[in-house]
CSV table of C-alpha atoms in Angstrom, one decimal:
chain,number,residue,atom,x,y,z
Z,1447,MET,CA,48.1,-126.6,42.1
Z,1448,ASP,CA,47.2,-127.4,45.7
Z,1449,HIS,CA,47.0,-123.6,47.4
Z,1450,MET,CA,47.3,-125.3,50.7
Z,1451,SER,CA,50.9,-125.8,50.0
Z,1452,ASN,CA,52.0,-122.2,49.4
Z,1453,GLY,CA,51.1,-121.8,53.1
Z,1454,SER,CA,53.2,-125.1,54.2
Z,1455,GLY,CA,56.9,-125.0,55.2
Z,1456,PRO,CA,58.8,-128.2,54.7
Z,1457,SER,CA,57.6,-130.1,57.5
Z,1458,GLY,CA,53.9,-129.4,56.7
Z,1459,SER,CA,53.3,-126.6,59.0
Z,1460,ILE,CA,51.4,-123.8,58.0
Z,1461,THR,CA,52.7,-120.5,58.5
Z,1462,THR,CA,50.6,-117.8,60.3
Z,1463,THR,CA,51.0,-115.5,57.7
Z,1464,ALA,CA,48.5,-117.4,55.3
Z,1465,ALA,CA,46.0,-116.7,58.2
Z,1466,ARG,CA,43.7,-114.3,58.4
Z,1467,VAL,CA,41.0,-113.4,61.6
Z,1468,LEU,CA,38.0,-111.6,60.9
Z,1469,ASP,CA,35.0,-110.7,63.1
Z,1470,ASN,CA,31.6,-112.1,63.3
Z,1471,PRO,CA,29.6,-110.2,65.5
Z,1472,ALA,CA,26.6,-112.2,64.4
Z,1473,HIS,CA,27.8,-115.3,65.8
Z,1474,GLU,CA,29.6,-113.5,68.7
Z,1475,ARG,CA,33.2,-114.9,67.5
Z,1476,PHE,CA,36.3,-114.0,65.7
Z,1477,ASP,CA,37.0,-116.4,62.9
Z,1478,LEU,CA,40.1,-117.9,61.8
Z,1479,TRP,CA,40.8,-118.7,58.1
Z,1480,LEU,CA,43.1,-120.2,55.9
Z,1481,GLY,CA,42.3,-119.6,52.5
Z,1482,ASP,CA,38.5,-120.1,52.0
Z,1483,GLU,CA,38.5,-122.5,55.1
Z,1484,LEU,CA,37.3,-121.8,58.4
Z,1485,VAL,CA,39.7,-123.2,60.8
Z,1486,GLY,CA,39.4,-121.7,64.2
Z,1487,ILE,CA,36.9,-119.8,66.5
Z,1488,LEU,CA,37.3,-117.3,69.2
Z,1489,GLY,CA,33.7,-117.0,71.1
Z,1490,TYR,CA,33.0,-113.7,72.9
Z,1491,ARG,CA,30.4,-112.2,74.6
Z,1492,ASP,CA,29.3,-109.0,75.8
Z,1493,GLU,CA,29.3,-109.0,79.5
Z,1494,ASP,CA,25.6,-106.7,79.9
Z,1495,ASP,CA,24.5,-110.1,78.1
Z,1496,ILE,CA,25.8,-112.2,81.2
Z,1497,PRO,CA,23.6,-112.6,83.9
Z,1498,GLY,CA,25.3,-111.9,87.3
Z,1499,PHE,CA,27.9,-109.3,85.6
Z,1500,THR,CA,27.1,-105.4,85.4
Z,1501,ALA,CA,29.4,-104.2,82.8
Z,1502,ARG,CA,27.5,-101.6,80.2
Z,1503,PRO,CA,27.2,-102.4,76.6
Z,1504,GLY,CA,30.4,-102.5,75.0
Z,1505,GLU,CA,32.9,-102.0,78.0
Z,1506,VAL,CA,33.8,-105.4,79.1
Z,1507,VAL,CA,33.8,-108.3,76.3
Z,1508,ALA,CA,34.5,-112.1,77.8
Z,1509,PHE,CA,36.5,-114.2,75.9
Z,1510,MET,CA,34.8,-117.3,76.1
Z,1511,HIS,CA,36.5,-120.3,74.2
Z,1512,THR,CA,39.1,-120.8,71.6
Z,1513,VAL,CA,39.0,-123.8,69.2
Z,1514,ILE,CA,41.1,-124.6,66.2
Z,1515,VAL,CA,40.5,-127.6,64.0
Z,1516,GLU,CA,41.9,-130.6,65.6
Z,1517,ASP,CA,44.1,-131.4,62.5
Z,1518,LEU,CA,45.7,-128.2,62.7
Z,1519,GLY,CA,46.5,-128.1,66.3
Z,1520,GLY,CA,49.9,-127.0,67.9
Z,1521,ARG,CA,50.9,-124.8,64.8
Z,1522,GLY,CA,50.6,-121.6,66.5
Z,1523,LEU,CA,47.2,-120.7,65.1
Z,1524,ALA,CA,45.5,-120.2,68.5
Z,1525,ALA,CA,47.9,-117.6,69.3
Z,1526,VAL,CA,47.4,-116.0,66.2
Z,1527,LEU,CA,43.6,-116.0,66.5
Z,1528,VAL,CA,44.1,-114.7,70.2
Z,1529,ARG,CA,46.9,-111.9,69.0
Z,1530,GLU,CA,44.2,-110.6,66.4
Z,1531,ALA,CA,41.2,-110.6,68.8
Z,1532,LEU,CA,42.9,-108.9,71.6
Z,1533,GLY,CA,44.2,-106.4,68.7
Z,1534,SER,CA,40.8,-105.6,67.5
Z,1535,ALA,CA,39.5,-105.5,71.4
Z,1536,ARG,CA,42.2,-102.8,72.0
Z,1537,ARG,CA,41.2,-100.7,68.8
Z,1538,ARG,CA,38.0,-100.9,69.8
Z,1539,GLY,CA,38.4,-99.8,73.2
Z,1540,TRP,CA,37.1,-103.1,74.7
Z,1541,LYS,CA,38.2,-104.3,78.5
Z,1542,VAL,CA,38.4,-108.0,78.2
Z,1543,ARG,CA,37.6,-110.6,80.8
Z,1544,PRO,CA,39.4,-113.9,79.9
Z,1545,ILE,CA,37.2,-116.8,80.5
Z,1546,CYS,CA,39.1,-119.1,78.0
Z,1547,THR,CA,42.0,-120.8,79.9
Z,1548,TYR,CA,43.9,-120.7,76.4
Z,1549,VAL,CA,43.4,-116.8,76.4
Z,1550,ARG,CA,44.7,-116.7,79.9
Z,1551,ARG,CA,47.8,-118.8,79.1
Z,1552,TYR,CA,48.7,-116.7,76.0
Z,1553,VAL,CA,48.2,-113.4,77.9
Z,1554,ALA,CA,50.6,-114.8,80.6
Z,1555,LEU,CA,53.4,-115.4,78.0
Z,1556,ASN,CA,52.4,-112.0,76.3
Z,1557,PRO,CA,51.9,-109.1,79.1
Z,1558,GLU,CA,51.9,-106.4,76.6
Z,1559,HIS,CA,48.0,-107.0,76.6
Z,1560,LEU,CA,47.4,-107.2,80.3
Z,1561,ASP,CA,46.3,-103.5,80.5
Z,1562,ILE,CA,43.4,-104.2,78.5
Z,1563,LEU,CA,42.2,-107.6,80.9
Z,1564,VAL,CA,39.6,-107.2,83.7
Z,1565,ALA,CA,40.7,-109.6,86.6
Z,1566,ASP,CA,38.0,-112.0,88.2
């Protein structure tokens, strides 16, 4: 049996309920998994590690880039990844600087996350 078919709808689109997001601090990213396949990442960096920024460790985290496997683009997976990453940031007490343009667009459409953002 093809396990990916369990997460696919009739049009071949993947249901976002099949996706899970895990923090991968060793690589400074959130990983998006479908089953046992890594299909996306959202890279982040603590601003105390970025030259020119003055945040204390753990205070402000920059969300740098969001990447989804090209074959799975346009199916809402990036939104799942960003939503879960922002939720994790909120639970940890992080403020987020959205450097990634996709994260910026996501927050513009989902303003409930504005309170944890740091403006440029």
